[in-house]
Amino acid sequence: MNPLRLARVAARARPTSMIRTPLQKRSYADAVSDKIKLTLALPHQAIYKSTDVVQVNVPAESGEMGVLANHVPSIEQLKPGLVEIIEESGGGSKQFFLSGGFAIVQPGSQLSINAVEGFPLEEFSSEAVRSQITEAQKIASGSGSEQDVAEGKIELEVLESLQAALK
C-alpha cells in the first residue's frame, strides 16, 4: 500500500475523541504577570533596593536588552547609555544615564545593576553636553600624552551616548 494512502486511511479511522483542538496562542506578556525585584546600586547610594518593577531596558554591550519577570539568568556588561525602568503596567517610566557597569539577572526574577556613575536623565542639559563634547574632541584629537588622548576618547564616547539619550 502506498504510504500516502496509508496515512489517509489512518487519519479517517482514528476516533474523533483523539482529534486535537488547536492550542490557543498566547504572548509572553500574557504568560508572565510577575514583577522584577530591581536593585540599582552606585558606589555611594542605592537608587533602587529590591523594588518591584515591571520591566527594565538596559544598554548591554551585546545590544539593547529588555528584562521582564522570569528572564533567563545572565550577566551583561553595560555600555554608557540610558536605563529605562517601567514601574507599573501602562504607566510612565524613569530614565537614568549610566556610564557603564554590569546587569546581573538571577533566578527568581531578580535584577541587579551595578554602575560607577548614574544620574536621572532630567538632570542633564543638551547645551552643556554639546560644549563638553567640543572640549572632549579637542583632547581626543590633540597631541597630549597617550593617557590624555585615551581619556578624551572615553569621555567623548560617554558624552555622545548621553547626547543621543537626550534627543
mmCIF file of C-alpha atoms in Angstrom:
data_model
loop_
_atom_site.group_PDB
_atom_site.id
_atom_site.type_symbol
_atom_site.label_atom_id
_atom_site.label_comp_id
_atom_site.label_asym_id
_atom_site.label_seq_id
_atom_site.Cartn_x
_atom_site.Cartn_y
_atom_site.Cartn_z
ATOM 1 C CA MET A 1 0.000 0.000 0.000
ATOM 2 C CA ASN A 2 1.183 3.490 -0.831
ATOM 3 C CA PRO A 3 2.450 5.370 2.298
ATOM 4 C CA LEU A 4 0.362 8.443 1.454
ATOM 5 C CA ARG A 5 -2.768 6.334 1.067
ATOM 6 C CA LEU A 6 -1.975 4.552 4.344
ATOM 7 C CA ALA A 7 -1.751 7.927 6.144
ATOM 8 C CA ARG A 8 -5.148 8.988 4.741
ATOM 9 C CA VAL A 9 -6.767 5.725 5.808
ATOM 10 C CA ALA A 10 -5.277 6.044 9.294
ATOM 11 C CA ALA A 11 -6.485 9.625 9.608
ATOM 12 C CA ARG A 12 -10.045 8.638 8.684
ATOM 13 C CA ALA A 13 -10.020 5.652 11.002
ATOM 14 C CA ARG A 14 -8.916 7.458 14.159
ATOM 15 C CA PRO A 15 -11.603 8.145 16.762
ATOM 16 C CA THR A 16 -12.944 11.690 16.991
ATOM 17 C CA SER A 17 -12.021 11.870 20.677
ATOM 18 C CA MET A 18 -8.373 11.897 19.664
ATOM 19 C CA ILE A 19 -8.726 14.931 17.419
ATOM 20 C CA ARG A 20 -6.745 17.668 18.979
ATOM 21 C CA THR A 21 -8.033 21.173 19.267
ATOM 22 C CA PRO A 22 -5.553 23.819 18.214
ATOM 23 C CA LEU A 23 -3.577 25.407 21.020
ATOM 24 C CA GLN A 24 -4.544 28.904 21.909
ATOM 25 C CA LYS A 25 -1.949 31.469 21.029
ATOM 26 C CA ARG A 26 -0.541 33.386 23.962
ATOM 27 C CA SER A 27 2.128 36.010 24.067
ATOM 28 C CA TYR A 28 4.970 36.332 26.522
ATOM 29 C CA ALA A 29 3.369 39.301 28.261
ATOM 30 C CA ASP A 30 0.207 37.261 28.875
ATOM 31 C CA ALA A 31 2.183 34.341 30.259
ATOM 32 C CA VAL A 32 4.131 36.385 32.803
ATOM 33 C CA SER A 33 2.428 38.867 35.088
ATOM 34 C CA ASP A 34 5.052 38.927 37.833
ATOM 35 C CA LYS A 35 7.374 41.790 38.588
ATOM 36 C CA ILE A 36 11.135 42.017 38.830
ATOM 37 C CA LYS A 37 12.979 42.792 42.067
ATOM 38 C CA LEU A 38 15.340 45.562 40.896
ATOM 39 C CA THR A 39 18.457 46.720 42.698
ATOM 40 C CA LEU A 40 20.250 49.653 41.040
ATOM 41 C CA ALA A 41 23.386 50.428 43.017
ATOM 42 C CA LEU A 42 26.112 53.047 42.703
ATOM 43 C CA PRO A 43 29.186 53.159 44.958
ATOM 44 C CA HIS A 44 27.701 55.964 47.063
ATOM 45 C CA GLN A 45 23.982 55.073 47.032
ATOM 46 C CA ALA A 46 21.330 52.527 46.122
ATOM 47 C CA ILE A 47 18.768 54.117 43.797
ATOM 48 C CA TYR A 48 16.521 51.028 43.888
ATOM 49 C CA LYS A 49 16.766 48.379 46.580
ATOM 50 C CA SER A 50 14.799 45.182 45.781
ATOM 51 C CA THR A 51 11.973 47.285 44.359
ATOM 52 C CA ASP A 52 9.204 45.655 42.311
ATOM 53 C CA VAL A 53 9.157 46.890 38.704
ATOM 54 C CA VAL A 54 7.532 45.594 35.518
ATOM 55 C CA GLN A 55 10.402 45.927 33.019
ATOM 56 C CA VAL A 56 13.933 47.287 32.759
ATOM 57 C CA ASN A 57 15.633 48.186 29.459
ATOM 58 C CA VAL A 58 19.437 48.243 29.612
ATOM 59 C CA PRO A 59 22.195 49.198 27.128
ATOM 60 C CA ALA A 60 24.187 45.935 27.076
ATOM 61 C CA GLU A 61 27.400 45.605 25.073
ATOM 62 C CA SER A 62 25.687 42.832 23.095
ATOM 63 C CA GLY A 63 22.772 45.155 22.248
ATOM 64 C CA GLU A 64 19.772 46.773 23.877
ATOM 65 C CA MET A 65 18.099 44.336 26.244
ATOM 66 C CA GLY A 66 14.671 44.339 27.872
ATOM 67 C CA VAL A 67 14.330 42.382 31.103
ATOM 68 C CA LEU A 68 10.940 41.085 32.242
ATOM 69 C CA ALA A 69 9.994 38.739 35.073
ATOM 70 C CA ASN A 70 11.315 35.179 34.733
ATOM 71 C CA HIS A 71 14.069 36.281 32.343
ATOM 72 C CA VAL A 72 16.804 33.758 31.690
ATOM 73 C CA PRO A 73 19.720 34.244 34.141
ATOM 74 C CA SER A 74 22.620 36.161 32.597
ATOM 75 C CA ILE A 75 25.393 38.656 33.229
ATOM 76 C CA GLU A 76 25.694 41.562 30.817
ATOM 77 C CA GLN A 77 28.327 44.265 30.607
ATOM 78 C CA LEU A 78 26.669 47.650 30.162
ATOM 79 C CA LYS A 79 27.897 50.333 27.814
ATOM 80 C CA PRO A 80 27.297 54.016 28.535
ATOM 81 C CA GLY A 81 23.643 54.676 27.918
ATOM 82 C CA LEU A 82 20.094 55.006 29.073
ATOM 83 C CA VAL A 83 18.473 52.605 31.541
ATOM 84 C CA GLU A 84 14.690 52.769 31.403
ATOM 85 C CA ILE A 85 12.702 51.457 34.366
ATOM 86 C CA ILE A 86 8.981 50.798 33.905
ATOM 87 C CA GLU A 87 7.471 50.633 37.372
ATOM 88 C CA GLU A 88 3.800 49.952 36.590
ATOM 89 C CA SER A 89 1.957 48.313 33.716
ATOM 90 C CA GLY A 90 0.917 51.018 31.283
ATOM 91 C CA GLY A 91 2.496 53.666 33.475
ATOM 92 C CA GLY A 92 5.360 56.010 32.888
ATOM 93 C CA SER A 93 8.995 55.190 33.168
ATOM 94 C CA LYS A 94 12.057 56.563 34.901
ATOM 95 C CA GLN A 95 15.247 57.042 32.954
ATOM 96 C CA PHE A 96 18.805 57.062 34.241
ATOM 97 C CA PHE A 97 22.018 57.613 32.326
ATOM 98 C CA LEU A 98 24.725 55.163 33.418
ATOM 99 C CA SER A 99 28.370 55.438 32.440
ATOM 100 C CA GLY A 100 28.648 51.650 32.220
ATOM 101 C CA GLY A 101 28.575 48.733 34.617
ATOM 102 C CA PHE A 102 27.046 45.284 34.884
ATOM 103 C CA ALA A 103 23.499 43.880 34.872
ATOM 104 C CA ILE A 104 23.022 40.532 36.592
ATOM 105 C CA VAL A 105 19.760 38.657 36.043
ATOM 106 C CA GLN A 106 19.282 35.962 38.680
ATOM 107 C CA PRO A 107 16.670 33.234 39.075
ATOM 108 C CA GLY A 108 13.527 34.304 40.883
ATOM 109 C CA SER A 109 13.081 37.488 38.806
ATOM 110 C CA GLN A 110 15.913 39.417 40.439
ATOM 111 C CA LEU A 111 17.930 42.037 38.543
ATOM 112 C CA SER A 112 20.963 43.799 39.969
ATOM 113 C CA ILE A 113 22.527 46.702 38.104
ATOM 114 C CA ASN A 114 25.875 47.938 39.399
ATOM 115 C CA ALA A 115 27.364 51.105 37.926
ATOM 116 C CA VAL A 116 30.125 53.549 38.789
ATOM 117 C CA GLU A 117 28.093 56.644 37.886
ATOM 118 C CA GLY A 118 24.398 57.162 37.224
ATOM 119 C CA PHE A 119 22.101 60.166 37.140
ATOM 120 C CA PRO A 120 18.448 60.830 36.301
ATOM 121 C CA LEU A 121 18.234 61.930 32.668
ATOM 122 C CA GLU A 122 16.381 65.140 33.535
ATOM 123 C CA GLU A 123 19.478 66.451 35.375
ATOM 124 C CA PHE A 124 21.340 66.989 32.068
ATOM 125 C CA SER A 125 21.072 69.888 29.639
ATOM 126 C CA SER A 126 21.699 69.497 25.915
ATOM 127 C CA GLU A 127 23.724 72.717 25.728
ATOM 128 C CA ALA A 128 26.126 71.679 28.481
ATOM 129 C CA VAL A 129 26.636 68.278 26.872
ATOM 130 C CA ARG A 130 27.367 69.872 23.473
ATOM 131 C CA SER A 131 30.002 72.170 24.945
ATOM 132 C CA GLN A 132 31.648 69.260 26.790
ATOM 133 C CA ILE A 133 31.691 67.240 23.558
ATOM 134 C CA THR A 134 33.593 70.062 21.845
ATOM 135 C CA GLU A 135 36.179 70.083 24.636
ATOM 136 C CA ALA A 136 36.497 66.274 24.631
ATOM 137 C CA GLN A 137 37.004 66.267 20.848
ATOM 138 C CA LYS A 138 39.907 68.691 21.225
ATOM 139 C CA ILE A 139 41.529 66.484 23.868
ATOM 140 C CA ALA A 140 40.893 63.218 21.969
ATOM 141 C CA SER A 141 42.398 64.548 18.737
ATOM 142 C CA GLY A 142 45.121 66.583 20.448
ATOM 143 C CA SER A 143 48.806 65.944 20.751
ATOM 144 C CA GLY A 144 48.762 65.414 24.517
ATOM 145 C CA SER A 145 50.065 62.352 26.294
ATOM 146 C CA GLU A 146 48.795 58.924 25.322
ATOM 147 C CA GLN A 147 46.820 58.736 28.563
ATOM 148 C CA ASP A 148 45.165 62.141 27.967
ATOM 149 C CA VAL A 149 44.125 61.126 24.447
ATOM 150 C CA ALA A 150 42.709 57.787 25.698
ATOM 151 C CA GLU A 151 40.773 59.520 28.486
ATOM 152 C CA GLY A 152 39.484 62.075 25.977
ATOM 153 C CA LYS A 153 38.204 59.290 23.699
ATOM 154 C CA ILE A 154 36.416 57.571 26.596
ATOM 155 C CA GLU A 155 34.881 60.874 27.709
ATOM 156 C CA LEU A 156 33.782 61.564 24.144
ATOM 157 C CA GLU A 157 32.111 58.140 23.857
ATOM 158 C CA VAL A 158 30.176 58.694 27.093
ATOM 159 C CA LEU A 159 29.132 62.227 26.117
ATOM 160 C CA GLU A 160 27.973 61.132 22.656
ATOM 161 C CA SER A 161 25.857 58.392 24.263
ATOM 162 C CA LEU A 162 24.381 60.965 26.636
ATOM 163 C CA GLN A 163 23.664 63.351 23.776
ATOM 164 C CA ALA A 164 21.829 60.565 21.888
ATOM 165 C CA ALA A 165 19.777 59.788 25.018
ATOM 166 C CA LEU A 166 18.754 63.433 25.391
ATOM 167 C CA LYS A 167 17.262 63.600 21.868
#
